[in-house]
Coordinates of N, CA and C and ligand atoms in Angstrom, one line a residue:
X1 N -9.8 25.3 -12.4 CA -9.6 24.3 -13.1 C -8.1 24.0 -13.7
X2 N -7.3 23.1 -13.7 CA -5.9 23.1 -14.1 C -6.1 23.0 -16.0
X3 N -5.1 23.6 -16.4 CA -5.0 23.7 -18.0 C -5.3 22.5 -18.4
X4 N -4.5 21.4 -17.8 CA -4.2 20.1 -18.3 C -5.4 19.1 -18.1
X5 N -6.3 19.7 -17.5 CA -7.4 19.0 -16.8 C -8.7 19.4 -18.0
X6 N -8.5 20.3 -18.7 CA -9.6 20.8 -19.2 C -10.2 20.0 -20.5
X7 N -9.5 18.9 -21.1 CA -9.9 18.1 -22.2 C -10.2 16.6 -21.6
X8 N -10.2 16.6 -20.6 CA -10.4 15.4 -20.2 C -11.8 14.9 -20.1
X9 N -12.0 13.6 -20.6 CA -13.5 13.3 -20.4 C -14.1 12.6 -19.0
X10 N -15.2 13.5 -18.5 CA -15.3 13.3 -17.0 C -16.8 12.9 -17.2
X11 N -17.2 11.5 -16.6 CA -18.5 11.0 -16.4 C -19.4 11.6 -15.7
X12 N -20.5 12.3 -16.0 CA -21.4 12.7 -15.0 C -22.4 11.7 -14.5
X13 N -22.5 11.7 -13.2 CA -23.2 10.7 -12.5 C -24.4 11.4 -11.9
X14 N -25.6 10.6 -11.8 CA -26.6 11.0 -11.1 C -26.5 10.6 -9.9
X15 N -27.5 11.2 -9.1 CA -27.6 10.6 -7.6 C -27.8 9.1 -7.5
X16 N -28.8 8.7 -8.4 CA -29.0 7.1 -8.5 C -27.6 6.3 -8.7
X17 N -27.1 7.0 -9.8 CA -25.9 6.1 -10.3 C -24.8 6.1 -9.3
X18 N -24.6 7.3 -8.3 CA -23.7 7.3 -7.0 C -24.0 6.4 -6.2
X19 N -25.3 6.3 -5.9 CA -25.9 5.2 -4.9 C -25.7 3.9 -5.3
X20 N -26.0 3.5 -6.7 CA -25.9 2.4 -7.0 C -24.2 1.9 -7.0
X21 N -23.4 2.7 -7.3 CA -21.8 2.4 -7.5 C -21.6 2.1 -5.9
X22 N -22.2 3.2 -5.1 CA -21.5 2.9 -3.6 C -22.1 1.8 -2.9
X23 N -23.2 1.0 -3.5 CA -23.8 -0.2 -3.1 C -22.9 -1.6 -3.5
X24 N -22.1 -1.3 -4.4 CA -21.6 -2.6 -4.9 C -20.2 -2.8 -4.0
X25 N -20.0 -4.0 -3.4 CA -18.8 -4.2 -2.4 C -17.6 -4.4 -3.4
X26 N -17.6 -4.6 -4.8 CA -16.6 -5.0 -5.6 C -16.6 -4.0 -6.9
X27 N -15.4 -3.6 -7.1 CA -15.3 -2.6 -8.3 C -15.3 -3.5 -9.7
X28 N -15.2 -4.8 -9.6 CA -15.1 -5.6 -10.7 C -17.0 -5.9 -11.2
X29 N -17.7 -5.4 -10.4 CA -19.2 -5.2 -10.7 C -19.7 -4.0 -11.1
X30 N -18.5 -2.8 -11.4 CA -19.1 -1.8 -11.9 C -19.4 -1.8 -13.4
X31 N -20.4 -1.2 -13.8 CA -20.8 -1.2 -15.2 C -19.5 -0.8 -16.1
X32 N -19.7 -1.4 -17.3 CA -18.3 -1.5 -18.1 C -17.8 0.2 -18.5
X33 N -18.5 1.0 -18.2 CA -18.2 2.6 -18.7 C -17.3 2.9 -17.5
X34 N -17.4 2.3 -16.4 CA -16.9 2.9 -15.2 C -15.5 1.9 -15.2
X35 N -14.3 2.6 -15.5 CA -13.3 1.6 -15.4 C -12.4 2.0 -14.0
X36 N -11.9 0.6 -13.6 CA -11.3 0.4 -12.5 C -9.8 0.5 -12.6
X37 N -8.7 1.3 -11.8 CA -7.6 1.2 -12.3 C -6.6 -0.2 -12.3
X38 N -5.5 -0.1 -13.2 CA -4.7 -1.2 -13.1 C -4.0 -1.3 -11.9
X39 N -3.8 -2.5 -11.3 CA -3.2 -2.7 -9.8 C -1.9 -3.5 -10.2
X40 N -0.9 -3.2 -9.4 CA 0.4 -4.0 -9.0 C 0.1 -5.3 -9.0
X41 N 0.6 -6.4 -9.8 CA 0.4 -7.8 -9.5 C 0.6 -8.2 -8.0
X42 N 1.6 -7.6 -7.2 CA 1.9 -7.9 -5.9 C 1.0 -7.7 -4.9
X43 N -0.3 -7.3 -5.3 CA -1.3 -6.8 -4.2 C -2.6 -7.7 -4.5
X44 N -3.3 -7.9 -3.4 CA -4.4 -8.7 -3.7 C -5.4 -8.5 -2.6
X45 N -6.8 -8.6 -2.8 CA -7.9 -8.2 -1.9 C -7.8 -9.3 -1.0
X46 N -8.1 -9.0 0.4 CA -8.5 -10.2 1.5 C -9.4 -9.5 2.3
X47 N -10.4 -10.3 2.7 CA -11.3 -9.9 3.4 C -10.7 -9.6 5.0
X48 N -10.9 -8.3 5.6 CA -10.3 -7.9 6.7 C -11.4 -8.1 7.8
X49 N -11.0 -8.8 8.7 CA -11.9 -9.3 9.8 C -12.5 -7.9 10.9
X50 N -11.4 -7.2 11.2 CA -11.8 -5.8 12.1 C -12.7 -5.1 11.4
X51 N -12.8 -4.8 10.2 CA -13.6 -4.0 9.4 C -14.6 -4.8 8.7
X52 N -14.6 -5.9 8.6 CA -15.4 -6.7 8.0 C -15.5 -6.1 6.3
X53 N -14.5 -5.7 5.8 CA -14.4 -5.1 4.6 C -13.3 -5.7 3.8
X54 N -13.3 -5.4 2.4 CA -12.5 -6.0 1.3 C -11.3 -5.2 1.5
X55 N -10.1 -5.4 1.8 CA -9.0 -4.6 1.9 C -7.8 -5.2 0.9
X56 N -7.0 -4.2 0.3 CA -6.1 -4.3 -0.3 C -4.8 -4.8 0.6
X57 N -3.9 -5.7 0.2 CA -2.9 -5.9 0.9 C -1.5 -6.6 0.3
X58 N -0.7 -6.6 0.6 CA 0.5 -7.0 -0.1 C 0.9 -8.4 -0.1
X59 N 0.9 -8.9 -1.3 CA 1.0 -10.4 -1.5 C 2.6 -10.7 -1.4
X60 N 3.3 -9.8 -1.7 CA 4.8 -10.2 -1.4 C 5.6 -8.6 -1.2
X61 N 6.8 -8.6 -0.7 CA 7.5 -7.4 -0.3 C 7.3 -6.5 -1.1
X62 N 6.8 -5.4 -1.2 CA 6.6 -4.1 -2.3 C 7.7 -3.0 -1.7
X63 N 8.6 -2.5 -2.5 CA 9.8 -1.7 -2.1 C 9.2 -0.3 -2.4
X64 N 9.6 0.6 -1.6 CA 9.3 2.0 -1.4 C 9.4 2.3 -2.8
X65 N 8.5 3.4 -3.2 CA 8.4 4.0 -4.8 C 8.0 3.1 -5.8
X66 N 7.5 2.0 -5.5 CA 6.9 0.9 -6.6 C 5.4 1.7 -6.8
X67 N 4.7 1.6 -8.0 CA 3.6 1.6 -8.2 C 2.7 0.7 -7.4
X68 N 1.8 1.1 -6.6 CA 0.8 0.1 -6.3 C -0.6 -0.1 -7.2
X69 N -0.8 1.3 -7.7 CA -2.1 1.3 -8.5 C -1.8 2.6 -9.6
X70 N -2.1 2.2 -10.8 CA -2.1 3.4 -12.0 C -3.3 4.3 -11.7
X71 N -3.0 5.6 -12.1 CA -4.1 6.6 -12.2 C -4.8 6.8 -13.3
X72 N -5.3 5.2 -13.9 CA -5.7 5.4 -15.2 C -7.4 4.9 -14.9
X73 N -8.1 4.9 -13.7 CA -9.5 4.6 -13.7 C -10.4 5.9 -14.4
X74 N -11.6 5.6 -14.4 CA -12.4 6.8 -15.1 C -12.4 7.9 -14.3
X75 N -12.7 8.9 -14.8 CA -12.8 10.5 -14.2 C -14.2 10.7 -14.3
X76 N -14.6 11.0 -12.9 CA -16.0 11.2 -12.6 C -16.4 12.6 -12.0
X77 N -17.5 13.2 -12.1 CA -17.5 14.5 -11.6 C -18.0 14.5 -10.0
X78 N -18.4 13.3 -9.4 CA -18.6 13.4 -8.2 C -18.0 12.2 -7.3
X79 N -17.7 12.5 -6.0 CA -17.1 11.4 -5.4 C -17.9 9.9 -5.2
X80 N -17.5 8.9 -5.1 CA -17.8 7.6 -4.7 C -17.0 7.1 -3.7
X81 N -17.5 5.8 -3.2 CA -16.6 5.3 -2.0 C -15.3 5.0 -2.6
X82 N -15.0 4.5 -4.0 CA -13.6 4.2 -4.4 C -13.1 5.2 -5.3
X83 N -13.5 6.6 -5.1 CA -12.7 7.6 -5.8 C -11.8 8.3 -5.0
X84 N -10.8 9.0 -5.4 CA -10.3 10.2 -4.8 C -10.2 11.3 -5.9
X85 N -10.1 12.6 -5.1 CA -10.0 13.9 -5.7 C -8.9 14.1 -6.6
X86 N -9.2 14.7 -7.8 CA -8.0 15.1 -8.4 C -8.0 16.6 -8.9
X87 N -9.4 17.0 -8.9 CA -9.7 18.6 -8.9 C -10.7 18.9 -8.6
X88 N -11.3 20.3 -8.5 CA -12.2 21.0 -8.3 C -13.4 19.7 -8.2
X89 N -13.9 19.6 -9.4 CA -15.2 18.5 -9.7 C -14.8 17.4 -10.4
X90 N -13.5 16.9 -10.5 CA -13.0 15.8 -10.8 C -12.4 14.5 -9.9
X91 N -12.9 13.4 -9.9 CA -12.6 12.2 -9.0 C -12.2 11.3 -9.7
X92 N -11.2 10.5 -9.4 CA -10.9 9.4 -10.1 C -11.3 8.2 -9.8
X93 N -11.7 7.4 -10.3 CA -12.0 5.8 -9.8 C -10.9 5.1 -9.1
X94 N -10.9 4.8 -8.1 CA -9.6 4.1 -7.3 C -9.9 2.6 -7.3
X95 N -9.1 1.9 -6.7 CA -9.2 0.6 -6.9 C -10.1 -0.1 -5.6
X96 N -10.5 0.7 -4.6 CA -11.2 0.1 -3.4 C -10.2 -0.4 -2.6
X97 N -10.7 -0.5 -1.4 CA -9.9 -1.2 -0.5 C -8.5 -0.7 0.1
X98 N -8.7 0.4 0.0 CA -7.4 1.3 0.6 C -8.1 2.1 1.6
X99 N -7.8 1.6 2.8 CA -8.3 2.2 4.3 C -7.4 3.5 4.6
X100 N -8.3 4.4 5.3 CA -7.5 5.5 5.9 C -6.7 5.2 6.9
X101 N -5.2 5.8 6.7 CA -4.7 5.6 8.1 C -4.0 7.1 8.5
X102 N -3.8 7.3 9.7 CA -3.6 8.8 10.1 C -2.0 8.9 10.0
X103 N -1.3 8.1 10.6 CA 0.3 8.4 10.8 C 1.3 7.4 10.1
X104 N 0.8 6.5 9.7 CA 1.6 5.4 9.1 C 1.0 4.6 7.6
X105 N 0.5 5.7 6.9 CA 0.0 4.8 5.7 C 1.1 4.4 4.8
X106 N 0.7 3.3 3.9 CA 1.7 2.7 3.1 C 1.8 3.3 1.8
X107 N 0.7 4.1 1.4 CA 0.6 4.5 0.1 C 0.7 6.0 0.1
X108 N 1.2 6.6 -1.0 CA 0.7 7.9 -1.2 C 0.4 8.3 -2.8
X109 N 0.0 9.5 -3.1 CA -0.5 9.9 -4.3 C 0.7 10.5 -5.1
X110 N 1.1 10.2 -6.4 CA 2.1 10.7 -7.2 C 1.5 12.2 -8.0
X111 N 2.1 13.3 -7.5 CA 0.9 14.3 -8.0 C 0.9 14.5 -9.5
X112 N 2.0 14.2 -10.2 CA 1.9 14.1 -11.8 C 1.0 13.3 -12.7
X113 N 1.1 11.9 -12.0 CA 0.4 10.8 -12.6 C -0.9 10.3 -11.8
X114 N -1.2 10.9 -10.8 CA -2.1 10.2 -10.0 C -2.3 8.8 -9.7
X115 N -0.8 8.3 -9.9 CA -0.6 6.7 -9.3 C -0.4 6.8 -7.8
X116 N -1.0 5.8 -7.3 CA -0.7 5.6 -5.9 C 0.9 4.6 -5.6
X117 N 1.6 5.1 -5.1 CA 3.0 4.6 -4.8 C 3.3 4.2 -3.4
X118 N 4.3 3.4 -3.1 CA 4.4 2.8 -1.9 C 5.3 3.9 -1.3
X119 N 4.8 4.6 -0.1 CA 5.8 5.4 0.6 C 7.0 5.0 1.3
X120 N 6.9 3.7 1.7 CA 7.9 2.9 2.3 C 7.8 1.5 1.8
X121 N 9.0 0.7 2.4 CA 8.8 -0.6 2.1 C 7.5 -1.3 2.8
X122 N 6.9 -2.4 2.0 CA 5.6 -2.9 2.6 C 5.7 -4.2 2.7
X123 N 5.5 -4.7 3.8 CA 5.8 -6.4 4.2 C 4.8 -6.9 3.7
X124 N 5.1 -8.3 3.3 CA 4.3 -9.2 2.8 C 2.9 -9.5 4.1
X125 N 1.7 -9.3 3.5 CA 0.7 -9.5 4.3 C 0.2 -8.1 5.0
X126 N 0.8 -7.1 4.8 CA 0.5 -5.9 5.3 C -0.8 -5.2 4.5
X127 N -1.8 -4.5 5.1 CA -2.8 -4.0 4.6 C -2.6 -2.6 3.8
X128 N -2.9 -2.4 2.6 CA -2.5 -1.1 2.2 C -3.4 -0.1 2.5
X129 N -2.8 1.0 2.8 CA -3.7 2.3 3.4 C -3.2 3.3 2.9
X130 N -3.6 4.6 3.1 CA -3.5 5.9 2.7 C -4.0 7.0 3.6
X131 N -3.6 7.9 3.5 CA -4.2 9.0 4.4 C -5.1 10.1 3.6
X132 N -6.4 9.9 3.8 CA -7.3 10.8 2.7 C -7.1 12.0 2.6
X133 N -6.6 12.6 3.7 CA -6.0 14.0 3.5 C -5.2 14.5 2.4
X134 N -4.5 13.6 1.8 CA -3.7 13.8 0.7 C -4.6 14.1 -0.5
X135 N -5.9 13.5 -0.5 CA -6.5 14.0 -1.8 C -7.7 14.6 -1.6
X136 N -8.5 14.5 -0.3 CA -9.9 14.8 -0.3 C -9.8 16.1 0.4
X137 N -10.4 17.1 -0.4 CA -10.5 18.5 0.3 C -11.8 18.4 1.1
X138 N -12.9 18.0 0.8 CA -14.3 18.4 1.8 C -14.8 17.0 1.5
X139 N -14.8 16.3 2.4 CA -15.3 14.7 2.4 C -16.6 14.8 2.3
X140 N -17.4 14.3 1.7 CA -19.1 14.1 2.0 C -19.8 13.6 2.7
X141 N -18.9 12.5 3.0 CA -19.5 11.4 4.4 C -18.2 11.3 5.1
X142 N -18.1 12.6 6.2 CA -17.0 12.6 7.0 C -17.2 11.4 8.1
X143 N -16.1 10.9 8.7 CA -16.1 9.9 9.5 C -15.2 10.0 10.9
X144 N -15.3 9.2 11.9 CA -14.6 9.3 13.1 C -13.4 8.4 13.1
X145 N -12.2 8.8 13.1 CA -11.2 7.6 12.9 C -10.7 7.2 14.3
X146 N -10.7 5.7 14.6 CA -10.5 5.2 15.8 C -9.4 4.4 16.0
X147 N -8.2 5.0 14.9 CA -6.9 4.3 15.0 C -6.2 4.3 16.4
X148 N -6.6 5.1 17.4 CA -6.0 5.1 18.8 C -4.6 5.5 18.8
X149 N -4.2 5.9 17.4 CA -2.8 6.5 17.5 C -2.5 7.7 18.4
X150 N -1.4 8.0 18.8 CA -1.4 9.4 19.7 C -1.7 10.5 19.1
X151 N -1.3 10.5 17.7 CA -1.6 11.9 16.9 C -2.8 11.4 16.0
X152 N -3.8 10.8 16.4 CA -4.9 10.6 15.3 C -5.7 11.7 15.1
X153 N -6.1 12.0 14.1 CA -6.9 13.1 13.4 C -8.1 13.3 13.8
X154 N -8.8 12.3 14.5 CA -10.0 12.1 15.0 C -11.2 12.0 13.8
X155 N -11.6 13.4 13.6 CA -12.5 13.9 12.6 C -11.9 13.8 11.2
X156 N -12.3 13.0 10.3 CA -11.7 12.7 9.1 C -12.8 13.7 8.1
X157 N -12.8 14.9 8.0 CA -13.7 15.6 7.4 C -13.2 16.1 6.0
X158 N -11.7 16.1 5.8 CA -11.2 16.6 4.4 C -10.0 17.8 4.8
X159 N -9.2 17.8 3.8 CA -8.0 18.8 3.9 C -8.4 20.2 4.4
X160 N -9.4 20.6 3.8 CA -9.9 22.1 4.2 C -10.0 22.4 5.3
X161 N -10.4 21.3 6.3 CA -10.8 21.6 7.9 C -9.3 21.4 8.7
X162 N -8.2 21.1 8.1 CA -7.0 21.1 8.9 C -6.4 22.3 9.2
X163 N -5.5 22.3 10.4 CA -4.8 23.6 10.6 C -3.7 23.7 9.6
X164 N -3.1 24.9 9.4 CA -2.0 25.0 8.7 C -0.8 24.3 9.2
X165 N -0.7 23.9 10.3 CA 0.6 22.8 10.5 C 0.2 21.5 10.2
X166 N -1.2 21.1 10.4 CA -1.7 20.0 9.9 C -1.4 19.6 8.6
X167 N -1.8 20.6 7.8 CA -1.8 20.8 6.3 C -0.2 20.5 5.7
X168 N 0.5 21.2 6.5 CA 2.1 21.1 6.3 C 2.6 19.8 6.6
X169 N 2.1 19.2 7.6 CA 2.6 17.7 8.2 C 2.3 16.6 6.9
X170 N 0.9 16.8 6.7 CA 0.5 15.8 5.5 C 1.4 16.0 4.1
X171 N 1.5 17.2 3.8 CA 2.4 17.6 2.6 C 3.6 17.1 2.8
X172 N 4.4 17.4 3.8 CA 5.8 16.8 4.1 C 5.9 15.4 4.1
X173 N 5.1 14.8 4.7 CA 5.2 13.5 5.0 C 4.7 12.4 4.0
X174 N 3.6 12.8 3.6 CA 2.7 11.9 2.8 C 2.6 12.3 1.2
X175 N 2.7 13.6 1.1 CA 2.6 14.2 -0.3 C 1.1 14.5 -0.5
X176 N 0.7 15.4 -1.5 CA -0.8 15.8 -1.7 C -0.8 15.8 -3.2
X177 N -2.1 15.9 -3.5 CA -2.5 15.6 -4.9 C -2.0 17.0 -5.5
X178 N -1.9 17.1 -7.0 CA -1.6 18.4 -7.5 C -2.7 19.4 -7.1
X179 N -3.8 18.9 -7.1 CA -5.1 20.0 -6.8 C -4.8 20.5 -5.3
X180 N -4.4 19.7 -4.2 CA -4.3 19.9 -2.9 C -3.3 20.7 -2.8
X181 N -2.2 20.6 -3.4 CA -0.9 21.5 -3.4 C -1.3 22.7 -3.7
X182 N -2.2 23.2 -4.8 CA -2.7 24.4 -5.2 C -3.4 25.1 -4.0
X183 N -4.3 24.3 -3.5 CA -5.4 24.5 -2.1 C -4.4 25.0 -1.1
X184 N -3.1 24.1 -0.7 CA -2.2 24.5 0.4 C -1.5 25.6 0.2
X185 N -1.3 25.7 -0.9 CA -0.3 27.1 -1.3 C -1.2 28.4 -1.2
X186 N -2.5 28.3 -1.7 CA -3.6 29.5 -1.5 C -3.9 29.6 0.0
X187 N -3.7 28.7 1.0 CA -4.3 28.7 2.1 C -3.4 29.7 3.1
Ligands
ZN1 ZN1 -6.5 8.0 13.1

């Protein structure tokens, strides 16, 4: 565990609580002790037909480097659908609605702040995405990506399972959380 993580308050969730939080389709419905992060006012949720899910999209042009979402959600000890990993057993509650994207994600994580930032200019109406390998070491509900991109990662299981070259590719193109930088250096 990183030194600076030692004193943070981490909410311990039971199996039932994880199940309950994952059953909610909207972070606004979370109990008041589970804080969802602050979003840039230029983003909004819309229903995405292809996935039948609630996705974040740009409501107006967002410039490269702008903060999309602050890293100020609650810290929890286990992953939920809306969380992303920031340390061994610490997950940060995210906004939800950020789908995985293999090779052209719009957002990345800022390692010192855990803010999500725009990796490039994002056009109005574009869905906000994120490469899950930037934060997730070992995903407990892996899935198969069907983006059909030439360089699709197919199995989205976690950073741990990538080859050295794939890890390097993610690090250099999309950035990694502070925790995964440590794991990358160790590997
Ligand atoms: Zn893919």
